[in-house]
PDB file of C-alpha atoms in Angstrom:
ATOM      1  CA  UNK A  40      10.403  -9.633 -21.883  1.00 65.00           C
ATOM      2  CA  UNK A  41      11.122  -7.240 -24.107  1.00 52.00           C
ATOM      3  CA  UNK A  42       9.774  -3.717 -25.879  1.00 40.00           C
ATOM      4  CA  UNK A  43       7.250  -2.906 -28.091  1.00 33.00           C
ATOM      5  CA  UNK A  44       6.136  -0.505 -29.639  1.00 31.00           C
ATOM      6  CA  UNK A  45       2.728   0.153 -28.359  1.00 31.00           C
ATOM      7  CA  UNK A  46       1.037   0.354 -24.781  1.00 34.00           C
ATOM      8  CA  UNK A  47      -2.945  -0.143 -23.809  1.00 35.00           C
ATOM      9  CA  UNK A  48      -4.186   2.396 -22.592  1.00 35.00           C
ATOM     10  CA  UNK A  49      -6.130   2.223 -19.163  1.00 36.00           C
ATOM     11  CA  UNK A  50      -8.444   4.931 -17.122  1.00 44.00           C
ATOM     12  CA  UNK A  51      -6.875   3.979 -13.740  1.00 61.00           C
ATOM     13  CA  UNK A  52      -4.467   5.468 -11.364  1.00 75.00           C
ATOM     14  CA  UNK A  53      -1.745   3.616  -8.947  1.00 88.00           C
ATOM     15  CA  UNK A  54      -0.028   4.473  -5.685  1.00 90.00           C
ATOM     16  CA  UNK A  55       1.771   2.588  -3.222  1.00 92.00           C
ATOM     17  CA  UNK A  56       1.761   2.780   0.509  1.00 93.00           C
ATOM     18  CA  UNK A  57       4.216   2.866   2.926  1.00 91.00           C
ATOM     19  CA  UNK A  58       4.095   2.602   6.825  1.00 93.00           C
ATOM     20  CA  UNK A  59       6.512   3.316   9.146  1.00 92.00           C
ATOM     21  CA  UNK A  60       6.019   1.759  12.624  1.00 93.00           C
ATOM     22  CA  UNK A  61       7.253   3.140  15.759  1.00 93.00           C
ATOM     23  CA  UNK A  62       6.754  -0.629  18.226  1.00 92.00           C
ATOM     24  CA  UNK A  63       3.504   2.072  19.757  1.00 95.00           C
ATOM     25  CA  UNK A  64       1.913   3.356  16.107  1.00 95.00           C
ATOM     26  CA  UNK A  65       1.573   3.535  13.314  1.00 95.00           C
ATOM     27  CA  UNK A  66       2.923   6.249  10.280  1.00 94.00           C
ATOM     28  CA  UNK A  67       0.951   5.334   7.089  1.00 94.00           C
ATOM     29  CA  UNK A  68       2.726   6.955   3.621  1.00 91.00           C
ATOM     30  CA  UNK A  69       0.805   6.924   0.034  1.00 93.00           C
ATOM     31  CA  UNK A  70       2.971   7.517  -2.687  1.00 96.00           C
ATOM     32  CA  UNK A  71       1.735   7.615  -6.353  1.00 95.00           C
ATOM     33  CA  UNK A  72       3.530   6.104  -9.029  1.00 95.00           C
ATOM     34  CA  UNK A  73       4.073   8.484 -12.290  1.00 94.00           C
ATOM     35  CA  UNK A  74       5.635   8.352 -15.577  1.00 92.00           C
ATOM     36  CA  UNK A  75       8.442  11.124 -16.280  1.00 92.00           C
ATOM     37  CA  UNK A  76       8.817  12.295 -19.993  1.00 90.00           C
ATOM     38  CA  UNK A  77       9.575  15.129 -22.208  1.00 89.00           C
ATOM     39  CA  UNK A  78       8.124  17.833 -22.892  1.00 88.00           C
ATOM     40  CA  UNK A  79       9.709  19.364 -25.384  1.00 88.00           C
ATOM     41  CA  UNK A  80      11.258  22.444 -23.877  1.00 86.00           C
ATOM     42  CA  UNK A  81      12.224  20.283 -20.760  1.00 88.00           C
ATOM     43  CA  UNK A  82      10.607  17.723 -18.291  1.00 89.00           C
ATOM     44  CA  UNK A  83       7.895  16.719 -16.615  1.00 92.00           C
ATOM     45  CA  UNK A  84       5.498  13.883 -14.904  1.00 93.00           C
ATOM     46  CA  UNK A  85       2.452  12.449 -14.550  1.00 91.00           C
ATOM     47  CA  UNK A  86       0.120  10.128 -12.987  1.00 91.00           C
ATOM     48  CA  UNK A  87       0.255   6.493 -14.743  1.00 89.00           C
ATOM     49  CA  UNK A  88      -2.007   4.792 -15.591  1.00 78.00           C
ATOM     50  CA  UNK A  89      -4.473   8.352 -15.007  1.00 59.00           C
ATOM     51  CA  UNK A  90      -6.914  10.031 -17.301  1.00 47.00           C
ATOM     52  CA  UNK A  91      -3.973  12.513 -18.783  1.00 44.00           C
ATOM     53  CA  UNK A  92      -2.099  10.389 -20.816  1.00 43.00           C
ATOM     54  CA  UNK A  93      -3.275  11.317 -23.730  1.00 39.00           C
ATOM     55  CA  UNK A  94      -0.067  10.641 -25.560  1.00 39.00           C
ATOM     56  CA  UNK A  95      -0.594   7.738 -27.187  1.00 38.00           C
ATOM     57  CA  UNK A  96       2.741   5.211 -27.423  1.00 40.00           C
ATOM     58  CA  UNK A  97       3.254   6.803 -23.382  1.00 39.00           C
ATOM     59  CA  UNK A  98       0.497   5.798 -21.840  1.00 52.00           C
ATOM     60  CA  UNK A  99       0.507   2.983 -18.772  1.00 69.00           C
ATOM     61  CA  UNK A 100      -1.221   1.104 -17.679  1.00 74.00           C
ATOM     62  CA  UNK A 101      -2.090   2.107 -14.198  1.00 71.00           C
ATOM     63  CA  UNK A 102      -3.405  -1.487 -12.678  1.00 79.00           C
ATOM     64  CA  UNK A 103      -1.561  -3.089 -10.170  1.00 86.00           C
ATOM     65  CA  UNK A 104      -2.198  -7.081 -10.006  1.00 89.00           C
ATOM     66  CA  UNK A 105       1.408  -8.052  -8.420  1.00 93.00           C
ATOM     67  CA  UNK A 106       3.898  -6.544  -6.842  1.00 95.00           C
ATOM     68  CA  UNK A 107       8.112  -6.641  -5.684  1.00 96.00           C
ATOM     69  CA  UNK A 108      10.596  -5.367  -3.733  1.00 95.00           C
ATOM     70  CA  UNK A 109      14.174  -6.196  -5.382  1.00 97.00           C
ATOM     71  CA  UNK A 110      17.489  -4.612  -4.153  1.00 95.00           C
ATOM     72  CA  UNK A 111      16.409  -0.206  -4.751  1.00 95.00           C
ATOM     73  CA  UNK A 112      14.048  -1.193  -7.560  1.00 97.00           C
ATOM     74  CA  UNK A 113      10.078  -1.778  -6.748  1.00 97.00           C
ATOM     75  CA  UNK A 114       8.452  -3.919  -9.785  1.00 97.00           C
ATOM     76  CA  UNK A 115       4.920  -3.080 -10.325  1.00 95.00           C
ATOM     77  CA  UNK A 116       3.320  -6.041 -12.926  1.00 94.00           C
ATOM     78  CA  UNK A 117       0.594  -5.402 -15.084  1.00 91.00           C
ATOM     79  CA  UNK A 118      -1.138  -7.424 -17.942  1.00 90.00           C
ATOM     80  CA  UNK A 119       1.908  -7.367 -20.599  1.00 92.00           C
ATOM     81  CA  UNK A 120       3.734  -4.533 -19.000  1.00 93.00           C
ATOM     82  CA  UNK A 121       6.891  -5.738 -16.349  1.00 95.00           C
ATOM     83  CA  UNK A 122       7.147  -1.799 -14.851  1.00 94.00           C
ATOM     84  CA  UNK A 123      10.513  -1.058 -12.524  1.00 96.00           C
ATOM     85  CA  UNK A 124      10.679   2.017  -9.727  1.00 96.00           C
ATOM     86  CA  UNK A 125      14.076   3.370  -8.301  1.00 94.00           C
ATOM     87  CA  UNK A 126      13.505   3.972  -4.785  1.00 93.00           C
ATOM     88  CA  UNK A 127      16.842   5.712  -4.950  1.00 92.00           C
ATOM     89  CA  UNK A 128      14.064   8.630  -6.871  1.00 92.00           C
ATOM     90  CA  UNK A 129      11.416   9.210  -3.460  1.00 93.00           C
ATOM     91  CA  UNK A 130       9.711  12.558  -5.344  1.00 96.00           C
ATOM     92  CA  UNK A 131       8.804  15.387  -1.777  1.00 96.00           C
ATOM     93  CA  UNK A 132       5.656  17.013  -3.338  1.00 96.00           C
ATOM     94  CA  UNK A 133       5.283  20.876  -3.033  1.00 96.00           C
ATOM     95  CA  UNK A 134       1.481  21.726  -3.407  1.00 96.00           C
ATOM     96  CA  UNK A 135      -0.226  18.753  -1.157  1.00 95.00           C
ATOM     97  CA  UNK A 136      -3.180  21.005  -1.932  1.00 95.00           C
ATOM     98  CA  UNK A 137      -5.040  20.110  -5.252  1.00 94.00           C
ATOM     99  CA  UNK A 138      -5.972  17.054  -7.191  1.00 91.00           C
ATOM    100  CA  UNK A 139      -3.692  17.722 -10.315  1.00 93.00           C
ATOM    101  CA  UNK A 140      -0.058  16.006 -11.321  1.00 93.00           C
ATOM    102  CA  UNK A 141       3.311  17.680 -12.279  1.00 94.00           C
ATOM    103  CA  UNK A 142       4.593  20.377 -12.180  1.00 93.00           C
ATOM    104  CA  UNK A 143       2.252  23.668 -12.260  1.00 93.00           C
ATOM    105  CA  UNK A 144       1.802  26.554 -13.662  1.00 86.00           C
ATOM    106  CA  UNK A 145       3.500  28.761 -10.265  1.00 89.00           C
ATOM    107  CA  UNK A 146       6.568  26.264 -10.658  1.00 88.00           C
ATOM    108  CA  UNK A 147       5.487  23.962  -7.549  1.00 95.00           C
ATOM    109  CA  UNK A 148       5.426  20.044  -7.951  1.00 96.00           C
ATOM    110  CA  UNK A 149       1.761  17.476  -6.659  1.00 96.00           C
ATOM    111  CA  UNK A 150       0.634  14.161  -6.890  1.00 95.00           C
ATOM    112  CA  UNK A 151      -2.475  13.877  -6.283  1.00 93.00           C
ATOM    113  CA  UNK A 152      -3.075  15.310  -3.006  1.00 94.00           C
ATOM    114  CA  UNK A 153      -0.228  12.997  -1.855  1.00 95.00           C
ATOM    115  CA  UNK A 154       3.547  13.882  -0.468  1.00 95.00           C
ATOM    116  CA  UNK A 155       5.871  11.906  -2.091  1.00 96.00           C
ATOM    117  CA  UNK A 156       5.448  11.132  -6.223  1.00 97.00           C
ATOM    118  CA  UNK A 157       8.550   7.683  -6.949  1.00 96.00           C
ATOM    119  CA  UNK A 158       8.952   7.560 -10.465  1.00 96.00           C
ATOM    120  CA  UNK A 159       9.332   4.757 -13.585  1.00 94.00           C
ATOM    121  CA  UNK A 160      12.571   4.082 -14.498  1.00 93.00           C
ATOM    122  CA  UNK A 161      11.984   2.102 -17.072  1.00 93.00           C
ATOM    123  CA  UNK A 162       9.423  -1.397 -18.041  1.00 93.00           C
ATOM    124  CA  UNK A 163      10.021  -4.553 -19.878  1.00 94.00           C
ATOM    125  CA  UNK A 164       6.762  -5.307 -22.826  1.00 93.00           C
ATOM    126  CA  UNK A 165       5.198  -9.402 -22.924  1.00 94.00           C
ATOM    127  CA  UNK A 166       3.042  -8.609 -25.681  1.00 90.00           C
ATOM    128  CA  UNK A 167       1.845  -5.750 -28.027  1.00 83.00           C
ATOM    129  CA  UNK A 168      -1.603  -3.597 -27.035  1.00 75.00           C
ATOM    130  CA  UNK A 169      -4.990  -5.526 -27.678  1.00 81.00           C
ATOM    131  CA  UNK A 170      -2.774  -8.958 -27.584  1.00 89.00           C
ATOM    132  CA  UNK A 171      -5.050 -11.593 -25.915  1.00 92.00           C
ATOM    133  CA  UNK A 172      -2.427 -13.669 -23.173  1.00 92.00           C
ATOM    134  CA  UNK A 173      -1.659 -16.567 -23.907  1.00 91.00           C
ATOM    135  CA  UNK A 174       1.306 -18.559 -23.401  1.00 89.00           C
ATOM    136  CA  UNK A 175       3.811 -16.300 -26.382  1.00 91.00           C
ATOM    137  CA  UNK A 176       2.245 -13.241 -24.978  1.00 94.00           C
ATOM    138  CA  UNK A 177       1.682 -14.115 -21.698  1.00 95.00           C
ATOM    139  CA  UNK A 178       0.782 -12.019 -19.175  1.00 93.00           C
ATOM    140  CA  UNK A 179       1.663 -10.722 -16.041  1.00 94.00           C
ATOM    141  CA  UNK A 180      -1.254 -10.993 -13.419  1.00 93.00           C
ATOM    142  CA  UNK A 181       0.621 -11.761  -9.639  1.00 95.00           C
ATOM    143  CA  UNK A 182       4.767 -11.340  -9.181  1.00 97.00           C
ATOM    144  CA  UNK A 183       6.531 -12.121  -6.825  1.00 97.00           C
ATOM    145  CA  UNK A 184      10.306 -12.695  -6.383  1.00 98.00           C
ATOM    146  CA  UNK A 185      12.306 -16.175  -5.239  1.00 97.00           C
ATOM    147  CA  UNK A 186      15.542 -15.840  -3.518  1.00 96.00           C
ATOM    148  CA  UNK A 187      15.464 -19.513  -3.418  1.00 94.00           C
ATOM    149  CA  UNK A 188      17.422 -19.801  -7.403  1.00 89.00           C
ATOM    150  CA  UNK A 189      20.534 -19.678  -8.586  1.00 92.00           C
ATOM    151  CA  UNK A 190      20.655 -16.320  -9.605  1.00 95.00           C
ATOM    152  CA  UNK A 191      17.088 -14.725  -7.852  1.00 97.00           C
ATOM    153  CA  UNK A 192      13.974 -14.552 -10.319  1.00 97.00           C
ATOM    154  CA  UNK A 193      10.613 -12.977 -10.878  1.00 98.00           C
ATOM    155  CA  UNK A 194       7.775 -15.571 -11.104  1.00 97.00           C
ATOM    156  CA  UNK A 195       4.554 -14.518 -12.289  1.00 97.00           C
ATOM    157  CA  UNK A 196       1.370 -16.221 -13.652  1.00 96.00           C
ATOM    158  CA  UNK A 197      -1.730 -15.799 -15.369  1.00 95.00           C
ATOM    159  CA  UNK A 198      -4.893 -16.357 -14.734  1.00 92.00           C
ATOM    160  CA  UNK A 199      -6.660 -18.448 -15.849  1.00 91.00           C
ATOM    161  CA  UNK A 200     -10.812 -20.326 -15.386  1.00 89.00           C
ATOM    162  CA  UNK A 201      -9.192 -23.348 -15.213  1.00 89.00           C
ATOM    163  CA  UNK A 202      -6.436 -23.354 -14.566  1.00 89.00           C
ATOM    164  CA  UNK A 203      -3.303 -24.042 -17.322  1.00 92.00           C
ATOM    165  CA  UNK A 204      -1.982 -20.331 -17.093  1.00 93.00           C
ATOM    166  CA  UNK A 205       1.818 -20.174 -17.586  1.00 95.00           C
ATOM    167  CA  UNK A 206       4.066 -19.558 -14.537  1.00 96.00           C
ATOM    168  CA  UNK A 207       7.088 -17.888 -15.427  1.00 96.00           C
ATOM    169  CA  UNK A 208      10.438 -17.752 -13.848  1.00 96.00           C
ATOM    170  CA  UNK A 209      12.798 -14.725 -15.439  1.00 97.00           C
ATOM    171  CA  UNK A 210      15.813 -14.200 -14.329  1.00 97.00           C
ATOM    172  CA  UNK A 211      17.382 -11.461 -11.943  1.00 97.00           C
ATOM    173  CA  UNK A 212      21.078  -9.925 -12.266  1.00 96.00           C
ATOM    174  CA  UNK A 213      21.890  -8.702  -8.496  1.00 96.00           C
ATOM    175  CA  UNK A 214      24.436  -6.184  -9.875  1.00 95.00           C
ATOM    176  CA  UNK A 215      22.054  -4.711 -10.846  1.00 95.00           C
ATOM    177  CA  UNK A 216      18.541  -5.391  -9.087  1.00 96.00           C
ATOM    178  CA  UNK A 217      16.613  -5.839 -12.656  1.00 96.00           C
ATOM    179  CA  UNK A 218      16.166  -8.533 -15.126  1.00 96.00           C
ATOM    180  CA  UNK A 219      19.338  -9.927 -16.701  1.00 96.00           C
ATOM    181  CA  UNK A 220      19.094  -8.986 -19.848  1.00 96.00           C
ATOM    182  CA  UNK A 221      21.174  -9.658 -23.185  1.00 96.00           C
ATOM    183  CA  UNK A 222      22.795  -6.782 -23.173  1.00 94.00           C
ATOM    184  CA  UNK A 223      25.935  -5.321 -20.393  1.00 88.00           C
ATOM    185  CA  UNK A 224      23.877  -3.052 -18.552  1.00 89.00           C
ATOM    186  CA  UNK A 225      20.450  -4.631 -17.573  1.00 92.00           C
ATOM    187  CA  UNK A 226      19.112  -1.087 -19.655  1.00 91.00           C
ATOM    188  CA  UNK A 227      17.980  -2.459 -22.274  1.00 93.00           C
ATOM    189  CA  UNK A 228      17.794  -5.881 -24.828  1.00 95.00           C
ATOM    190  CA  UNK A 229      15.727  -9.078 -24.029  1.00 96.00           C
ATOM    191  CA  UNK A 230      15.074 -10.810 -20.825  1.00 97.00           C
ATOM    192  CA  UNK A 231      14.724 -14.548 -21.126  1.00 96.00           C
ATOM    193  CA  UNK A 232      13.247 -16.559 -18.978  1.00 96.00           C
ATOM    194  CA  UNK A 233      15.306 -19.336 -16.922  1.00 95.00           C
ATOM    195  CA  UNK A 234      12.161 -21.248 -16.112  1.00 94.00           C
ATOM    196  CA  UNK A 235       8.907 -21.710 -17.724  1.00 94.00           C
ATOM    197  CA  UNK A 236       5.061 -24.256 -16.739  1.00 93.00           C
ATOM    198  CA  UNK A 237       1.734 -24.258 -16.554  1.00 92.00           C
ATOM    199  CA  UNK A 238      -0.952 -23.746 -12.939  1.00 90.00           C
ATOM    200  CA  UNK A 239      -2.325 -25.988 -12.472  1.00 87.00           C
ATOM    201  CA  UNK A 240      -5.158 -23.232 -10.383  1.00 89.00           C
ATOM    202  CA  UNK A 241      -8.808 -22.290 -11.487  1.00 90.00           C
ATOM    203  CA  UNK A 242      -8.771 -18.401 -11.106  1.00 91.00           C
ATOM    204  CA  UNK A 243      -4.613 -17.965  -9.818  1.00 91.00           C
ATOM    205  CA  UNK A 244      -4.249 -15.017  -7.839  1.00 91.00           C
ATOM    206  CA  UNK A 245      -0.396 -14.619  -6.719  1.00 93.00           C
ATOM    207  CA  UNK A 246       2.016 -17.767  -6.690  1.00 95.00           C
ATOM    208  CA  UNK A 247       5.029 -18.171  -5.119  1.00 95.00           C
ATOM    209  CA  UNK A 248       7.892 -21.046  -4.149  1.00 94.00           C
ATOM    210  CA  UNK A 249      10.037 -21.859  -1.065  1.00 93.00           C
ATOM    211  CA  UNK A 250      12.213 -23.133  -3.161  1.00 91.00           C
ATOM    212  CA  UNK A 251      10.832 -27.268  -3.140  1.00 89.00           C
ATOM    213  CA  UNK A 252       7.046 -26.521  -3.227  1.00 90.00           C
ATOM    214  CA  UNK A 253       5.023 -23.140  -5.300  1.00 92.00           C
ATOM    215  CA  UNK A 254       2.062 -22.497  -4.038  1.00 93.00           C
ATOM    216  CA  UNK A 255      -0.752 -20.396  -5.580  1.00 93.00           C
ATOM    217  CA  UNK A 256      -3.601 -18.571  -4.537  1.00 92.00           C
ATOM    218  CA  UNK A 257      -6.485 -19.544  -6.846  1.00 91.00           C
ATOM    219  CA  UNK A 258     -10.860 -20.651  -6.309  1.00 90.00           C
ATOM    220  CA  UNK A 259     -11.700 -23.210  -3.286  1.00 90.00           C
ATOM    221  CA  UNK A 260     -12.147 -26.488  -4.991  1.00 87.00           C
ATOM    222  CA  UNK A 261     -15.388 -26.514  -3.918  1.00 85.00           C
ATOM    223  CA  UNK A 262     -16.191 -23.422  -5.135  1.00 83.00           C
ATOM    224  CA  UNK A 263     -14.865 -23.731  -8.422  1.00 84.00           C
ATOM    225  CA  UNK A 264     -15.781 -22.591 -11.515  1.00 81.00           C
ATOM    226  CA  UNK A 265     -18.601 -21.026  -9.909  1.00 80.00           C
ATOM    227  CA  UNK A 266     -19.526 -17.041 -10.714  1.00 81.00           C
ATOM    228  CA  UNK A 267     -19.863 -15.576  -8.011  1.00 81.00           C
ATOM    229  CA  UNK A 268     -16.894 -13.214  -7.208  1.00 77.00           C
ATOM    230  CA  UNK A 269     -17.066 -13.636  -3.850  1.00 82.00           C
ATOM    231  CA  UNK A 270     -16.513 -16.784  -2.935  1.00 84.00           C
ATOM    232  CA  UNK A 271     -13.066 -17.861  -0.601  1.00 86.00           C
ATOM    233  CA  UNK A 272      -9.725 -18.724  -1.832  1.00 90.00           C
ATOM    234  CA  UNK A 273      -7.619 -21.559  -0.892  1.00 91.00           C
ATOM    235  CA  UNK A 274      -3.835 -21.024  -0.576  1.00 92.00           C
ATOM    236  CA  UNK A 275      -2.972 -24.682  -2.707  1.00 92.00           C
ATOM    237  CA  UNK A 276       0.522 -26.625  -2.887  1.00 90.00           C
ATOM    238  CA  UNK A 277       0.142 -29.464  -5.902  1.00 82.00           C
ATOM    239  CA  UNK A 278       1.703 -32.611  -5.432  1.00 74.00           C
ATOM    240  CA  UNK A 279       2.179 -34.954  -8.450  1.00 69.00           C
ATOM    241  CA  UNK A 280      -0.925 -36.263  -8.922  1.00 67.00           C
ATOM    242  CA  UNK A 281      -3.839 -33.568  -7.079  1.00 68.00           C
ATOM    243  CA  UNK A 282      -2.658 -29.974  -5.294  1.00 71.00           C
ATOM    244  CA  UNK A 283      -3.093 -29.669  -1.528  1.00 79.00           C
ATOM    245  CA  UNK A 284      -4.925 -27.316  -0.380  1.00 83.00           C
ATOM    246  CA  UNK A 285      -5.441 -24.936   2.887  1.00 79.00           C
ATOM    247  CA  UNK A 286      -8.177 -23.342   5.015  1.00 75.00           C
ATOM    248  CA  UNK A 287     -10.015 -21.008   2.684  1.00 80.00           C
ATOM    249  CA  UNK A 288      -8.674 -17.592   3.037  1.00 80.00           C
ATOM    250  CA  UNK A 289     -10.051 -14.287   2.197  1.00 77.00           C
ATOM    251  CA  UNK A 290     -11.229 -13.625  -1.713  1.00 74.00           C
ATOM    252  CA  UNK A 291      -8.437 -13.239  -4.530  1.00 68.00           C
TER     253      UNK A 291
END
């Protein structure tokens, strides 16, 4: 993964939800994902993937395909992008009465009625805007954390109608809580995958490992290939000859 010159454009925005449980009640806080940027005379922020992002190369995808948490970093996989957010920089908004995002004219901050905003601190790319999703320019349509390997790693998969999408392991640096690049501080450079394979499951929506086996969320064998988007999915564990499947789960 590295940093090309172009970013794909999407109209959606993205947020995460945090749940705090006291044991008898649960409180939810919605947090908008935002992109800090320079205005020339100062700094501001805008929604990731939002319609307000009209600055060409600075537009980021707001479609969240996968999320995982490592150290103080939150990773969001979306198409050819792996976005990085730092949980140590959670911003409290001073105005929740408006649907605007950014620094308002009165100097207050707003995140479209959200109490909190989480700023992006970095991004990695596996391809340019408009590139196809293939083995050399994989789209990151699922994301999970593998703590069973050395070093720790991010696991990504790519959805494929009849299976065969790339399954890739990206090394992490525990000291920086970032993907391990070819530079000293991991703030720049290129990440080289430490393993790659193909997922034999149709329309994989998720992939994870326990250190011995991989497990996939994908279409159940009896309904694989249907055009019905509401069919249930199964959890699959591949074996040398054929995958074994568990009971059906909700779709996707």
